[in-house]
Coordinates of C-alpha atoms and ligand atoms in Angstrom, one line a residue:
X1 CA 15.9 -1.3 7.8
X2 CA 15.7 -2.8 4.3
X3 CA 12.2 -2.8 2.7
X4 CA 11.5 -4.3 -0.7
X5 CA 8.4 -3.6 -2.7
X6 CA 6.8 -6.3 -4.8
X7 CA 3.9 -7.1 -7.1
X8 CA 3.0 -7.5 -10.8
X9 CA 3.4 -4.7 -13.2
X10 CA 0.8 -1.9 -12.6
X11 CA 0.0 -3.0 -9.0
X12 CA 0.9 0.4 -7.5
X13 CA 4.1 -0.4 -5.7
X14 CA 6.1 2.6 -7.1
X15 CA 3.4 5.0 -5.8
X16 CA 3.4 3.4 -2.4
X17 CA 7.2 3.6 -2.2
X18 CA 7.0 7.4 -3.0
X19 CA 4.3 7.9 -0.4
X20 CA 6.2 6.0 2.3
X21 CA 9.3 8.1 1.5
X22 CA 7.2 11.2 2.3
X23 CA 6.2 9.6 5.6
X24 CA 9.8 8.8 6.5
X25 CA 10.8 12.4 5.7
X26 CA 8.0 13.8 8.0
X27 CA 9.3 11.4 10.7
X28 CA 12.8 12.8 10.2
X29 CA 14.1 9.3 9.2
X30 CA 16.8 9.3 6.5
X31 CA 16.2 6.9 3.7
X32 CA 17.5 5.8 0.2
X33 CA 15.0 5.2 -2.7
X34 CA 16.3 2.7 -5.2
X35 CA 15.1 0.1 -7.7
X36 CA 15.9 -3.1 -9.6
X37 CA 16.8 -3.4 -12.3
X38 CA 18.8 -0.2 -12.2
X39 CA 20.0 1.6 -9.1
X40 CA 23.7 1.2 -9.7
X41 CA 25.6 2.7 -12.7
X42 CA 26.1 -0.7 -14.3
X43 CA 22.5 -1.5 -13.3
X44 CA 21.0 1.3 -15.4
X45 CA 22.9 -0.1 -18.5
X46 CA 21.6 -3.6 -17.6
X47 CA 18.1 -2.2 -17.2
X48 CA 18.0 -0.7 -20.7
X49 CA 19.1 -4.0 -22.2
X50 CA 16.8 -6.1 -20.1
X51 CA 13.7 -4.1 -20.9
X52 CA 14.4 -3.2 -24.5
X53 CA 11.8 -4.6 -26.9
X54 CA 14.6 -4.9 -29.5
X55 CA 16.4 -7.5 -27.4
X56 CA 15.8 -11.2 -27.6
X57 CA 17.3 -12.8 -24.5
X58 CA 17.7 -16.5 -23.7
X59 CA 16.1 -17.3 -20.3
X60 CA 19.6 -17.9 -19.0
X61 CA 20.9 -14.5 -20.0
X62 CA 17.8 -12.8 -18.7
X63 CA 18.2 -14.4 -15.3
X64 CA 22.0 -13.8 -15.1
X65 CA 21.5 -10.1 -16.0
X66 CA 19.0 -9.6 -13.2
X67 CA 21.4 -11.3 -10.9
X68 CA 24.4 -9.2 -12.1
X69 CA 22.3 -6.0 -11.6
X70 CA 21.3 -7.1 -8.1
X71 CA 24.9 -8.0 -7.1
X72 CA 26.2 -4.6 -8.1
X73 CA 23.2 -2.9 -6.5
X74 CA 23.7 -4.6 -3.1
X75 CA 27.4 -3.6 -3.1
X76 CA 27.0 0.0 -4.3
X77 CA 23.8 1.1 -2.8
X78 CA 21.9 -1.2 -0.5
X79 CA 24.8 -2.2 1.9
X80 CA 26.2 1.4 2.1
X81 CA 22.7 2.8 2.8
X82 CA 22.2 0.3 5.6
X83 CA 25.7 0.9 7.0
X84 CA 24.7 4.6 7.3
X85 CA 21.5 3.6 9.2
X86 CA 19.2 4.7 6.5
X87 CA 16.0 3.0 5.7
X88 CA 16.5 1.4 2.2
X89 CA 13.3 1.5 0.1
X90 CA 13.9 -0.8 -2.9
X91 CA 11.5 -1.2 -5.8
X92 CA 11.8 -4.9 -6.4
X93 CA 14.4 -7.4 -5.1
X94 CA 15.0 -11.2 -5.0
X95 CA 11.3 -12.0 -4.9
X96 CA 10.9 -10.5 -8.4
X97 CA 13.3 -13.0 -9.8
X98 CA 11.5 -15.8 -7.8
X99 CA 8.2 -14.7 -9.3
X100 CA 9.1 -13.6 -12.8
X101 CA 12.0 -16.0 -13.8
X102 CA 10.5 -19.0 -12.0
X103 CA 8.9 -20.6 -15.1
X104 CA 11.2 -19.4 -17.8
X105 CA 14.4 -20.4 -16.0
X106 CA 13.2 -24.0 -15.4
X107 CA 15.0 -23.8 -12.1
X108 CA 13.5 -24.9 -8.8
X109 CA 12.7 -22.2 -6.2
X110 CA 15.5 -23.6 -4.0
X111 CA 18.0 -23.2 -6.8
X112 CA 16.8 -19.7 -7.6
X113 CA 17.1 -18.8 -3.9
X114 CA 20.6 -20.2 -3.8
X115 CA 21.7 -18.2 -6.8
X116 CA 20.3 -15.1 -5.3
X117 CA 22.1 -15.7 -2.0
X118 CA 25.3 -16.1 -4.0
X119 CA 24.7 -12.9 -5.9
X120 CA 23.8 -10.8 -2.8
X121 CA 26.1 -12.3 -0.1
X122 CA 22.9 -13.5 1.5
X123 CA 21.4 -10.1 2.0
X124 CA 17.6 -10.5 2.7
X125 CA 15.2 -7.6 3.2
X126 CA 13.7 -7.1 6.7
X127 CA 10.4 -6.7 5.1
X128 CA 8.8 -7.4 1.7
X129 CA 5.7 -5.2 1.1
X130 CA 3.6 -7.0 -1.5
X131 CA 0.6 -5.3 -3.3
X132 CA -1.7 -8.0 -4.6
X133 CA -3.8 -7.2 -7.6
X134 CA -5.3 -9.4 -10.3
X135 CA -3.5 -9.4 -13.7
X136 CA -6.7 -8.1 -15.4
X137 CA -7.0 -5.1 -13.0
X138 CA -3.3 -4.3 -13.4
X139 CA -3.6 -4.5 -17.2
X140 CA -6.6 -2.1 -17.1
X141 CA -4.5 0.4 -15.1
X142 CA -1.7 0.1 -17.5
X143 CA -3.9 0.5 -20.6
X144 CA -2.5 3.9 -21.6
X145 CA 1.2 3.0 -21.0
X146 CA 3.7 1.5 -23.4
X147 CA 4.9 -2.1 -22.6
X148 CA 8.5 -2.9 -22.0
X149 CA 10.0 -6.3 -22.9
X150 CA 8.8 -7.9 -19.6
X151 CA 5.3 -6.4 -19.8
X152 CA 5.0 -7.4 -23.4
X153 CA 4.9 -11.1 -22.2
X154 CA 1.2 -10.6 -21.7
X155 CA -1.7 -11.4 -19.4
X156 CA -1.1 -15.1 -19.0
X157 CA 2.4 -14.4 -17.9
X158 CA 1.3 -11.8 -15.4
X159 CA -1.2 -14.3 -14.0
X160 CA 1.6 -16.9 -13.5
X161 CA 3.8 -14.2 -11.8
X162 CA 0.9 -13.3 -9.4
X163 CA 0.5 -16.9 -8.5
X164 CA 4.1 -17.2 -7.6
X165 CA 3.9 -14.0 -5.5
X166 CA 0.9 -15.4 -3.6
X167 CA 2.9 -18.4 -2.7
X168 CA 5.9 -16.3 -1.6
X169 CA 3.7 -14.0 0.4
X170 CA 3.1 -16.8 2.9
X171 CA 6.7 -16.3 4.2
X172 CA 7.1 -14.6 7.5
X173 CA 8.7 -11.3 6.6
X174 CA 6.0 -10.4 4.1
X175 CA 3.2 -7.8 4.4
X176 CA 0.5 -8.3 1.9
X177 CA -1.8 -5.4 0.9
X178 CA -4.9 -5.3 -1.2
X179 CA -4.1 -3.5 -4.4
X180 CA -7.7 -2.3 -4.7
X181 CA -7.3 0.0 -1.7
X182 CA -6.7 3.7 -2.4
X183 CA -3.1 5.0 -2.4
X184 CA -3.7 6.7 1.0
X185 CA -5.1 3.5 2.5
X186 CA -2.2 1.5 1.2
X187 CA 0.3 4.0 2.6
X188 CA -1.4 4.1 6.0
X189 CA -1.4 0.3 6.4
X190 CA 2.2 0.0 5.3
X191 CA 3.3 2.9 7.4
X192 CA 1.7 1.5 10.6
X193 CA 3.5 -1.8 10.0
X194 CA 6.8 -0.1 9.3
X195 CA 6.5 2.1 12.5
X196 CA 6.0 -1.1 14.5
X197 CA 9.3 -2.4 13.2
X198 CA 11.5 0.7 13.2
X199 CA 13.9 0.9 16.1
Ligands
TYD201 P1 9.7 -2.1 -12.9 O1 10.8 -1.2 -12.7 O2 8.8 -2.4 -11.8 O3 8.9 -1.7 -14.2 P2 8.3 -0.2 -14.5 O4 9.4 0.8 -14.4 O5 7.8 -0.4 -15.9 O6 7.2 -0.1 -13.5 O7 10.3 -3.5 -13.3 C1 10.8 -3.8 -14.6 C2 10.5 -5.2 -15.0 O8 11.5 -6.1 -14.7 C3 9.2 -5.7 -14.4 O9 8.4 -6.2 -15.5 C4 9.6 -6.9 -13.6 C5 10.9 -7.3 -14.2 N1 11.8 -8.0 -13.3 C6 12.1 -9.4 -13.4 O10 11.5 -10.0 -14.3 N2 13.0 -10.0 -12.6 C7 13.6 -9.3 -11.6 O11 14.4 -9.9 -10.9 C8 13.4 -7.9 -11.5 C9 14.1 -7.1 -10.4 C10 12.5 -7.3 -12.3

């Protein structure tokens, strides 16, 4: 089973992923935890460049680097994990590109989906877990943290990204959770959904 975690910066998805990994361990299910950008060895180099505040990227190179990272990640980590019957827990996947690069790329959602299908050999997650939180609340949570290049794009950008997520979350393989819930409540809701899907 392939599960991707999505939401704006500061929504709490990485904490949820960690808590669900603990649930899987207690249920004796093997899993892989991974993330985008990053995950593969090339991916960690790409991540450094994509998130560096020193880097000015054209929208085209930003998009292509996220796609290159994903393509390598699918080949090196996600597909092998699935082939070994592991639950793959992935912090961000295609939906992040559809939400974050949608406006800057100037490409239609269909074109962006097509490029992602090309990069991944059409590998879709079984489930997207989306944590919805307002950009203002997420910003308050992140107040003490340093911004990377994407986070430095500011509040208006995070609001646009959230709006794209809300549209995407209408699709059938999405579970939307309220980011104002406690970490335990979020984990319980996600876990009962995952249990209903696990073979
Ligand atoms: P993330 O690892 O969630 O950030 P952090 O480690 O700071 O919690 O994601 C890194 C950033 O990359 C985040 O701002 C979202 C952005 N991103 C895109 O813009 N497009 C993409 O396709 C992906 C995977 C991430």
